[in-house]
Coordinates of N, CA and C in Angstrom, one line a residue:
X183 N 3.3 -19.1 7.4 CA 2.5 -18.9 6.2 C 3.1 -17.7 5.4
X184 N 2.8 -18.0 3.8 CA 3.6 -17.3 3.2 C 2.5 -15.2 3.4
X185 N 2.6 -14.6 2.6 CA 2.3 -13.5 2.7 C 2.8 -12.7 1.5
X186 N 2.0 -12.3 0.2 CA 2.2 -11.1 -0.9 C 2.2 -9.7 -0.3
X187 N 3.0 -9.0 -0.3 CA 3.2 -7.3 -0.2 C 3.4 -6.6 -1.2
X188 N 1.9 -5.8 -1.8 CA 1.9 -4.9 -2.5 C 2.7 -3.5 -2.1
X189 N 3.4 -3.3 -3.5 CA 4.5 -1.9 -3.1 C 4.1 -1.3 -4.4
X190 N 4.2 0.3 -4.1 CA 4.6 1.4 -5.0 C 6.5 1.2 -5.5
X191 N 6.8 1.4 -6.8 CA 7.9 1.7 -6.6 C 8.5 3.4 -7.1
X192 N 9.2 3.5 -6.9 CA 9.9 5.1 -7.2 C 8.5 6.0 -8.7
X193 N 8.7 4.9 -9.9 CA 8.0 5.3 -10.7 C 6.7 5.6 -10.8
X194 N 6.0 5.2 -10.0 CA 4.9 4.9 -10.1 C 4.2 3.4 -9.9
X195 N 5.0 2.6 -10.0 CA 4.3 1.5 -10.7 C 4.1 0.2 -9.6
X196 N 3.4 -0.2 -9.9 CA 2.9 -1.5 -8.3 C 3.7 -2.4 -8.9
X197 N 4.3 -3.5 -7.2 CA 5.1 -4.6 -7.7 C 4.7 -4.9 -6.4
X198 N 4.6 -6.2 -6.7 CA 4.7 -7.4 -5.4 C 5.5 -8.3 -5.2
X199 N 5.6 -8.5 -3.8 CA 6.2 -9.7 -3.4 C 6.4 -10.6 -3.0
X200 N 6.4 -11.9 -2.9 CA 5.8 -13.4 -2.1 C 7.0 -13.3 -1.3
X201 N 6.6 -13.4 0.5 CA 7.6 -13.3 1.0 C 7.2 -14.7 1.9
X202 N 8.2 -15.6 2.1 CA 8.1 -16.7 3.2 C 7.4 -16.5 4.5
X203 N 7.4 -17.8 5.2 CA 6.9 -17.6 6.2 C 8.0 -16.3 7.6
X204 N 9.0 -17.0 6.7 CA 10.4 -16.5 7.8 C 10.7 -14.8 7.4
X205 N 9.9 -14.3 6.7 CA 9.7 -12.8 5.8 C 11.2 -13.0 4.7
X206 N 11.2 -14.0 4.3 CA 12.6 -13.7 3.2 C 11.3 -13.6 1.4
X207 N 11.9 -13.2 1.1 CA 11.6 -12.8 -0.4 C 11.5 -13.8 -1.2
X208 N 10.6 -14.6 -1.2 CA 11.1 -15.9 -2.2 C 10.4 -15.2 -4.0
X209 N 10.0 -14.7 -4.5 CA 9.2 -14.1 -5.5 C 8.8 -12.7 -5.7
X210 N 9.9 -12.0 -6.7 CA 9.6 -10.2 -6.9 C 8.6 -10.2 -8.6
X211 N 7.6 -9.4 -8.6 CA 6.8 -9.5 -9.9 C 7.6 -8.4 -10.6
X212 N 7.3 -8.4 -11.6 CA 7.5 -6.7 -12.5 C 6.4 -5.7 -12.3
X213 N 6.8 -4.9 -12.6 CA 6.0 -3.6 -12.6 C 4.8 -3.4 -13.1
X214 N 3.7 -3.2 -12.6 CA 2.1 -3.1 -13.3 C 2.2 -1.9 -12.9
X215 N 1.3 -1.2 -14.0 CA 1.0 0.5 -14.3 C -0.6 0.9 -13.2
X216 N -1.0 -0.6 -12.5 CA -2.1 0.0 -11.8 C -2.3 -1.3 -11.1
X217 N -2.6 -1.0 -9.6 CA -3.1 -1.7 -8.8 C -3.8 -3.1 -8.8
X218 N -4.8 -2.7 -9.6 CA -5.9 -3.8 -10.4 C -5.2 -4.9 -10.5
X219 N -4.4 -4.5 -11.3 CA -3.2 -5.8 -12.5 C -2.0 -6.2 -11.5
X220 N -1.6 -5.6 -10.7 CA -0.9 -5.8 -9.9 C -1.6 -7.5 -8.9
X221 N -2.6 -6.9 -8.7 CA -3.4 -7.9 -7.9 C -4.1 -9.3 -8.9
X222 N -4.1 -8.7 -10.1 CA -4.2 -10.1 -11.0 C -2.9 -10.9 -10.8
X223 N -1.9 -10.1 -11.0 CA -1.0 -10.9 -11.2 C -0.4 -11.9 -9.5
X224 N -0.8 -11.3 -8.9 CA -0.8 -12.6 -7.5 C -1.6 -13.7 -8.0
X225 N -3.1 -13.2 -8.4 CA -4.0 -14.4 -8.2 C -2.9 -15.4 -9.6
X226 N -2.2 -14.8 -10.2 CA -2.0 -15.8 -11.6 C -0.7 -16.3 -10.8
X227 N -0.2 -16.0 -10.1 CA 1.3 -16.6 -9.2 C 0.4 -17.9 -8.2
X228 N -0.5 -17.3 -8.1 CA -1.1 -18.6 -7.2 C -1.6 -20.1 -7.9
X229 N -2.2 -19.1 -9.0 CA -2.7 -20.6 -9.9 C -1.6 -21.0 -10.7
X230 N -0.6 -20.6 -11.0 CA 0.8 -21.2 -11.9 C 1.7 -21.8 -11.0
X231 N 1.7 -21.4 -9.5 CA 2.8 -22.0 -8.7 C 2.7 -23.5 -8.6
X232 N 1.6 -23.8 -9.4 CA 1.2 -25.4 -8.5 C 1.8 -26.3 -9.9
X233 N 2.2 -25.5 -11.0 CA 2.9 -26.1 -12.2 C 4.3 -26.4 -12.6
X234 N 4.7 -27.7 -12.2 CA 5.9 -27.4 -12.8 C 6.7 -26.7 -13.4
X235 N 6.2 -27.0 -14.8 CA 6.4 -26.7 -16.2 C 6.4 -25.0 -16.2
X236 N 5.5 -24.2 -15.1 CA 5.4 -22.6 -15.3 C 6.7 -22.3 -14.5
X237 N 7.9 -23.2 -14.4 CA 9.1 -22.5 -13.8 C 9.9 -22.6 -14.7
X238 N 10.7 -21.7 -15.0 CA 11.9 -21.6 -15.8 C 13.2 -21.5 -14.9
X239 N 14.0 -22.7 -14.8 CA 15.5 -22.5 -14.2 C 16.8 -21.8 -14.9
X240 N 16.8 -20.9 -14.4 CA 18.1 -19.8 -15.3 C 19.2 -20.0 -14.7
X241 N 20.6 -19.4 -15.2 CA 21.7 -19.3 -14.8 C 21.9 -18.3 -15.2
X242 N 23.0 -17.3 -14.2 CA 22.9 -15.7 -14.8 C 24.7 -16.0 -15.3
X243 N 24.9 -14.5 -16.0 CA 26.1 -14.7 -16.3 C 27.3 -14.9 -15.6
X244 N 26.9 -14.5 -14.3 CA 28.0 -14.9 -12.8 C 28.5 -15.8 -12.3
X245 N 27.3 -17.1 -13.0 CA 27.4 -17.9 -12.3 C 26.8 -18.5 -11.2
X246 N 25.0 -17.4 -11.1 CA 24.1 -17.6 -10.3 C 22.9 -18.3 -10.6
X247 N 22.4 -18.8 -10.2 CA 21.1 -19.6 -10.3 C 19.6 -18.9 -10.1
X248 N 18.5 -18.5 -10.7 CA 17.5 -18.2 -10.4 C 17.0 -18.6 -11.3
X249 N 15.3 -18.1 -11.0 CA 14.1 -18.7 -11.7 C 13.2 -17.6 -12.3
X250 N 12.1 -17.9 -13.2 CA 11.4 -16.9 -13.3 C 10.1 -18.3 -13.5
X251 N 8.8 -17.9 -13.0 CA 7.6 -18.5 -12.9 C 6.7 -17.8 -13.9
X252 N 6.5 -18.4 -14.9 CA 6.0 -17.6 -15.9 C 3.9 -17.9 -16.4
X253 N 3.5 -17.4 -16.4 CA 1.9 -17.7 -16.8 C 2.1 -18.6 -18.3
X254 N 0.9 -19.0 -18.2 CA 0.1 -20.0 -19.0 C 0.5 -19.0 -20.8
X255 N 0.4 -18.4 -20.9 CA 1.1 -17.3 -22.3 C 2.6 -16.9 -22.4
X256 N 3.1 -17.3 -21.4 CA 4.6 -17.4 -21.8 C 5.1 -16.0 -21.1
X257 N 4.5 -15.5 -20.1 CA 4.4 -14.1 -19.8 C 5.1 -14.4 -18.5
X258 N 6.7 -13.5 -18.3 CA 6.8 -13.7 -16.9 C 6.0 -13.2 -16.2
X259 N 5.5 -13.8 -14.4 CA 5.2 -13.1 -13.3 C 6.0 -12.5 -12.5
X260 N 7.0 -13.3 -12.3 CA 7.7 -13.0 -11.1 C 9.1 -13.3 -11.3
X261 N 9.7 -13.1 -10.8 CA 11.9 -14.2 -10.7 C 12.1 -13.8 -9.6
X262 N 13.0 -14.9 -9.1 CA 13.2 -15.0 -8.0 C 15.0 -14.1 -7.6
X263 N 15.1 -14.5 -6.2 CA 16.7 -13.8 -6.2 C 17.6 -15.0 -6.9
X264 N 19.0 -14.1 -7.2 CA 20.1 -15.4 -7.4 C 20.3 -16.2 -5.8
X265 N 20.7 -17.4 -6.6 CA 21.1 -18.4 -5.5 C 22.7 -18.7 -5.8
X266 N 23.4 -19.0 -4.8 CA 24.7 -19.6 -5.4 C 24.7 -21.0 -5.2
X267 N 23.8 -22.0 -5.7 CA 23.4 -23.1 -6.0 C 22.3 -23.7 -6.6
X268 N 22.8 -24.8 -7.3 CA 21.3 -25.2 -7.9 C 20.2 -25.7 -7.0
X269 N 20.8 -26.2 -6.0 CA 19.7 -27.0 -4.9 C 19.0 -25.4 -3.8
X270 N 20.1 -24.3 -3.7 CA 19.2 -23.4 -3.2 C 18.1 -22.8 -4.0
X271 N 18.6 -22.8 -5.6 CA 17.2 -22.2 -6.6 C 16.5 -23.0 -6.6
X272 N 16.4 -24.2 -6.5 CA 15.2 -25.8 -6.3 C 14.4 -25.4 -4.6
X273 N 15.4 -25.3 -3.8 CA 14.8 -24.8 -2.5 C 13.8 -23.8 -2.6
X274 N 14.1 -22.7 -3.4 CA 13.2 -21.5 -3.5 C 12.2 -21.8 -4.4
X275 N 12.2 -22.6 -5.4 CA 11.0 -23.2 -6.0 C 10.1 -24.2 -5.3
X276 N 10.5 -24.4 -5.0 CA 9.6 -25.5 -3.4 C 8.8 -24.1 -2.8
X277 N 9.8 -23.1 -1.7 CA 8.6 -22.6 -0.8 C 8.0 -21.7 -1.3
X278 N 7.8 -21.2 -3.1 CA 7.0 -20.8 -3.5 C 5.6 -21.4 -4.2
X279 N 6.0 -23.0 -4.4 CA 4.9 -23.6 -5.0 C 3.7 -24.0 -3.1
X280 N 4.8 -24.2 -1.9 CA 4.1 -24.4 -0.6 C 3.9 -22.8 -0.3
X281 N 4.2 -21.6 -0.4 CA 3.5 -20.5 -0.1 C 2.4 -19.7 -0.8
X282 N 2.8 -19.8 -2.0 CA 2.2 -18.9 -3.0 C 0.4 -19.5 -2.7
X283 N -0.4 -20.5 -2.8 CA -1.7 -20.9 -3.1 C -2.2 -20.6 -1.8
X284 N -1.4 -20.3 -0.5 CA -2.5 -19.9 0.5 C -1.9 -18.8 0.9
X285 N -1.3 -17.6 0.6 CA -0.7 -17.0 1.1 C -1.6 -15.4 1.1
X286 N -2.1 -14.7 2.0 CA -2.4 -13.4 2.0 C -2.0 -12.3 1.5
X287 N -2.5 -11.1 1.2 CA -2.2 -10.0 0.5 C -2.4 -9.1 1.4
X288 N -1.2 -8.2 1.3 CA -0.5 -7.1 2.2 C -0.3 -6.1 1.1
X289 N -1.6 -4.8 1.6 CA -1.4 -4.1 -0.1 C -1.0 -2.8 1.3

């Protein structure tokens, strides 16, 4: 089962992470200026993961594959790591749409 870990980073600022059942990283958020928001923003990874359409498939300029899962306003939540394939960035949109809706918080 999957599992969110709330983190401080260097700045100050809360960021979370949707990590698999196997503890790999499938989902990093951006930075919220306070705990509160930090923790909204899981509940909104939970209710957007079940949407298609809230994934965005990217290609970086290297030649890597990742995603960003974006809320209902066009607002990223989260991106994922690069993949060096399109079926491993599709892989990792899979075990975040099966982890993210039941997954616990680890603050």
């Amino acid at each position: 089962m999957g599992k969110f870990v709330v983190s401080t980073r260097k700045n100050g600022e809360f960021q979370f992470n949707l990590k698999a059942g196997n503890g790999q990283i499938i989902l990093t958020s951006e930075g919220y200026s306070t705990k509160a928001n930090c923790l909204k923003g899981i509940e909104s990874v939970k209710k957007n993961a079940q949407v298609d359409a809230r994934f965005e498939k990217k290609n970086s300029s290297n030649g890597k594959y990742f995603f960003n899962l974006k809320s209902t306003n066009g607002q990223v939540i989260g991106s994922s790591e690069m993949y060096e394939s399109e079926s491993g960035r599709n892989n990792g949109i899979n075990s975040v749409k099966e982890n993210a809706p039941s997954a616990t918080t680890e603050e």
